[in-house]
Amino acid sequence: MKKVGLTGGIGSGKSTVARMLADEGFPVVDADQIAREIMEPGSPVLAEVADVFGADLIDDTGALNRGELARRAFAFTEQTAKLNAITHPAIRAESNRRFAAAEAAGERAVIYDMPLLVDLGLDEEMDLTVVVDVDADERVRRLVDKRGLAEPDARARIAQQVDDATRLAAADVVIDNNGPEEALATQVEKLVGLLNG
Ligand code: ADP
């Protein structure tokens, strides 16, 4: 089974590509979704987060106040590192469990939808790394117009990620999403051909 890492800067269209590949029948392991699931009420990861960042982050129903955690964890790199040290191993373990399940189900390929694939060096564990590429200014426009982010927020989030040149250098396949979505679909079809071939 081929492990296919799918990544791209925020606003590049990575989720759009993941949806297209899911529609083609490929199993998709979504790292962001796993990141949310490991912090569901009652989870051991959530308990550890509460230990380190404050029990008041958990409300009466056992749910996490994500906004407040973000405020406490992302203000200082040292705090961010502490949070990552708790969450990243759990995300990694759950991702690997899902890859194994896809392999056991006889899948030909599994898609790993992971924004930080290159940032964390996980591209080295993939058989193929696919990078969705869009100029940063256009990504900002799409994040503002289509996802309702404030422009400074969009730029700040882009600045937190690995730079485009580094991400592109890790790519085996580059999907250029500067054009319209129809052009994206054509390139995804090509990728599907490669994965099925
Ligand atoms: P990511 O997952 O990489 O952050 P998304 O897939 O959510 O990015 O795409 C960001 C936004 O841009 C979404 O609203 C999406 O519908 C839109 N989008 C994706 N591809 C294109 C395109 N080629 N042209 C215009 N908008 C696009």
mmCIF file of N, CA and C and ligand atoms in Angstrom, residues 7-20 32 113 115 132 134 138-139 142-143 145-147 176-184, ligand 1:
data_model
loop_
_atom_site.group_PDB
_atom_site.id
_atom_site.type_symbol
_atom_site.label_atom_id
_atom_site.label_comp_id
_atom_site.label_asym_id
_atom_site.label_seq_id
_atom_site.Cartn_x
_atom_site.Cartn_y
_atom_site.Cartn_z
ATOM 1 N N THR A 7 -0.171 17.689 1.300
ATOM 2 C CA THR A 7 0.027 18.869 2.129
ATOM 3 C C THR A 7 0.005 20.131 1.285
ATOM 4 N N GLY A 8 0.138 21.256 1.957
ATOM 5 C CA GLY A 8 0.067 22.548 1.282
ATOM 6 C C GLY A 8 -0.141 23.600 2.348
ATOM 7 N N GLY A 9 0.232 24.814 2.065
ATOM 8 C CA GLY A 9 0.022 25.886 3.017
ATOM 9 C C GLY A 9 -1.462 26.112 3.243
ATOM 10 N N ILE A 10 -1.794 26.714 4.366
ATOM 11 C CA ILE A 10 -3.193 27.020 4.654
ATOM 12 C C ILE A 10 -3.782 27.865 3.520
ATOM 13 N N GLY A 11 -4.963 27.437 3.040
ATOM 14 C CA GLY A 11 -5.631 28.151 1.954
ATOM 15 C C GLY A 11 -5.213 27.720 0.564
ATOM 16 N N SER A 12 -4.377 26.676 0.475
ATOM 17 C CA SER A 12 -3.886 26.240 -0.842
ATOM 18 C C SER A 12 -4.905 25.389 -1.595
ATOM 19 N N GLY A 13 -5.844 24.794 -0.857
ATOM 20 C CA GLY A 13 -6.812 23.910 -1.499
ATOM 21 C C GLY A 13 -6.555 22.444 -1.177
ATOM 22 N N LYS A 14 -5.777 22.203 -0.152
ATOM 23 C CA LYS A 14 -5.445 20.845 0.262
ATOM 24 C C LYS A 14 -6.699 20.041 0.634
ATOM 25 N N SER A 15 -7.601 20.669 1.385
ATOM 26 C CA SER A 15 -8.834 19.969 1.773
ATOM 27 C C SER A 15 -9.700 19.689 0.554
ATOM 28 N N THR A 16 -9.672 20.617 -0.401
ATOM 29 C CA THR A 16 -10.438 20.426 -1.636
ATOM 30 C C THR A 16 -9.900 19.207 -2.391
ATOM 31 N N VAL A 17 -8.587 19.086 -2.473
ATOM 32 C CA VAL A 17 -7.975 17.933 -3.143
ATOM 33 C C VAL A 17 -8.290 16.644 -2.385
ATOM 34 N N ALA A 18 -8.232 16.709 -1.051
ATOM 35 C CA ALA A 18 -8.524 15.522 -0.237
ATOM 36 C C ALA A 18 -9.949 15.036 -0.508
ATOM 37 N N ARG A 19 -10.887 15.994 -0.622
ATOM 38 C CA ARG A 19 -12.276 15.622 -0.913
ATOM 39 C C ARG A 19 -12.392 14.959 -2.273
ATOM 40 N N MET A 20 -11.678 15.511 -3.262
ATOM 41 C CA MET A 20 -11.722 14.927 -4.609
ATOM 42 C C MET A 20 -11.185 13.493 -4.602
ATOM 43 N N ASP A 32 -6.022 16.858 10.925
ATOM 44 C CA ASP A 32 -6.728 17.883 11.708
ATOM 45 C C ASP A 32 -7.901 17.275 12.474
ATOM 46 N N ASP A 113 -3.814 13.450 4.812
ATOM 47 C CA ASP A 113 -4.094 14.893 4.701
ATOM 48 C C ASP A 113 -3.494 15.558 5.938
ATOM 49 N N PRO A 115 -1.481 19.099 7.186
ATOM 50 C CA PRO A 115 -0.947 20.444 6.908
ATOM 51 C C PRO A 115 0.540 20.569 7.257
ATOM 52 N N VAL A 132 0.163 20.822 -2.680
ATOM 53 C CA VAL A 132 -0.728 21.733 -3.387
ATOM 54 C C VAL A 132 -0.137 23.130 -3.241
ATOM 55 N N VAL A 134 -0.002 27.269 -4.173
ATOM 56 C CA VAL A 134 -0.653 28.510 -4.604
ATOM 57 C C VAL A 134 0.182 29.666 -4.060
ATOM 58 N N GLU A 138 -2.444 34.940 -3.157
ATOM 59 C CA GLU A 138 -3.719 34.358 -3.584
ATOM 60 C C GLU A 138 -4.332 33.517 -2.455
ATOM 61 N N ARG A 139 -3.491 32.843 -1.680
ATOM 62 C CA ARG A 139 -3.994 32.078 -0.532
ATOM 63 C C ARG A 139 -4.657 33.028 0.464
ATOM 64 N N ARG A 142 -8.059 33.996 -0.833
ATOM 65 C CA ARG A 142 -9.068 32.946 -0.678
ATOM 66 C C ARG A 142 -9.469 32.769 0.781
ATOM 67 N N LEU A 143 -8.505 32.880 1.682
ATOM 68 C CA LEU A 143 -8.825 32.727 3.113
ATOM 69 C C LEU A 143 -9.741 33.852 3.579
ATOM 70 N N ASP A 145 -11.743 35.854 1.446
ATOM 71 C CA ASP A 145 -13.010 35.848 0.691
ATOM 72 C C ASP A 145 -13.869 34.639 1.005
ATOM 73 N N LYS A 146 -13.234 33.456 1.114
ATOM 74 C CA LYS A 146 -14.038 32.227 1.169
ATOM 75 C C LYS A 146 -14.126 31.633 2.553
ATOM 76 N N ARG A 147 -13.148 31.916 3.380
ATOM 77 C CA ARG A 147 -13.211 31.317 4.723
ATOM 78 C C ARG A 147 -13.390 32.369 5.806
ATOM 79 N N ASP A 176 -0.576 22.477 -8.975
ATOM 80 C CA ASP A 176 -0.618 23.942 -9.071
ATOM 81 C C ASP A 176 -2.077 24.382 -9.017
ATOM 82 N N ASN A 177 -2.457 25.004 -7.903
ATOM 83 C CA ASN A 177 -3.854 25.435 -7.746
ATOM 84 C C ASN A 177 -3.997 26.954 -7.818
ATOM 85 N N ASN A 178 -3.138 27.591 -8.596
ATOM 86 C CA ASN A 178 -3.292 29.038 -8.822
ATOM 87 C C ASN A 178 -4.459 29.334 -9.753
ATOM 88 N N GLY A 179 -4.820 28.353 -10.560
ATOM 89 C CA GLY A 179 -5.891 28.546 -11.542
ATOM 90 C C GLY A 179 -7.250 28.201 -10.966
ATOM 91 N N PRO A 180 -8.245 28.046 -11.843
ATOM 92 C CA PRO A 180 -9.604 27.719 -11.391
ATOM 93 C C PRO A 180 -9.723 26.270 -10.909
ATOM 94 N N GLU A 181 -10.823 25.968 -10.221
ATOM 95 C CA GLU A 181 -10.994 24.620 -9.671
ATOM 96 C C GLU A 181 -11.049 23.537 -10.740
ATOM 97 N N GLU A 182 -11.475 23.914 -11.971
ATOM 98 C CA GLU A 182 -11.512 22.911 -13.053
ATOM 99 C C GLU A 182 -10.093 22.425 -13.368
ATOM 100 N N ALA A 183 -9.155 23.365 -13.311
ATOM 101 C CA ALA A 183 -7.756 22.990 -13.581
ATOM 102 C C ALA A 183 -7.229 22.091 -12.472
ATOM 103 N N LEU A 184 -7.757 22.286 -11.285
ATOM 104 C CA LEU A 184 -7.372 21.449 -10.141
ATOM 105 C C LEU A 184 -7.857 20.020 -10.379
HETATM 106 P P1 ADP B 1 -6.643 24.239 2.742
HETATM 107 O O1 ADP B 1 -7.287 22.960 3.160
HETATM 108 O O2 ADP B 1 -5.368 24.026 2.006
HETATM 109 O O3 ADP B 1 -6.500 25.249 3.842
HETATM 110 P P2 ADP B 1 -9.104 24.666 1.224
HETATM 111 O O4 ADP B 1 -9.233 23.409 0.428
HETATM 112 O O5 ADP B 1 -10.001 24.846 2.395
HETATM 113 O O6 ADP B 1 -7.580 24.923 1.653
HETATM 114 O O7 ADP B 1 -9.242 25.916 0.206
HETATM 115 C C1 ADP B 1 -9.305 27.252 0.671
HETATM 116 C C2 ADP B 1 -10.500 27.953 0.036
HETATM 117 O O8 ADP B 1 -10.223 28.183 -1.349
HETATM 118 C C3 ADP B 1 -11.764 27.119 0.095
HETATM 119 O O9 ADP B 1 -12.851 27.973 0.309
HETATM 120 C C4 ADP B 1 -11.836 26.479 -1.292
HETATM 121 O O10 ADP B 1 -13.169 26.218 -1.682
HETATM 122 C C5 ADP B 1 -11.219 27.556 -2.162
HETATM 123 N N1 ADP B 1 -10.536 27.055 -3.365
HETATM 124 C C6 ADP B 1 -9.877 25.886 -3.543
HETATM 125 N N2 ADP B 1 -9.363 25.808 -4.777
HETATM 126 C C7 ADP B 1 -9.692 26.955 -5.410
HETATM 127 C C8 ADP B 1 -9.438 27.492 -6.727
HETATM 128 N N3 ADP B 1 -8.726 26.832 -7.625
HETATM 129 N N4 ADP B 1 -9.947 28.708 -7.005
HETATM 130 C C9 ADP B 1 -10.657 29.402 -6.093
HETATM 131 N N5 ADP B 1 -10.930 28.975 -4.860
HETATM 132 C C10 ADP B 1 -10.453 27.751 -4.501
#
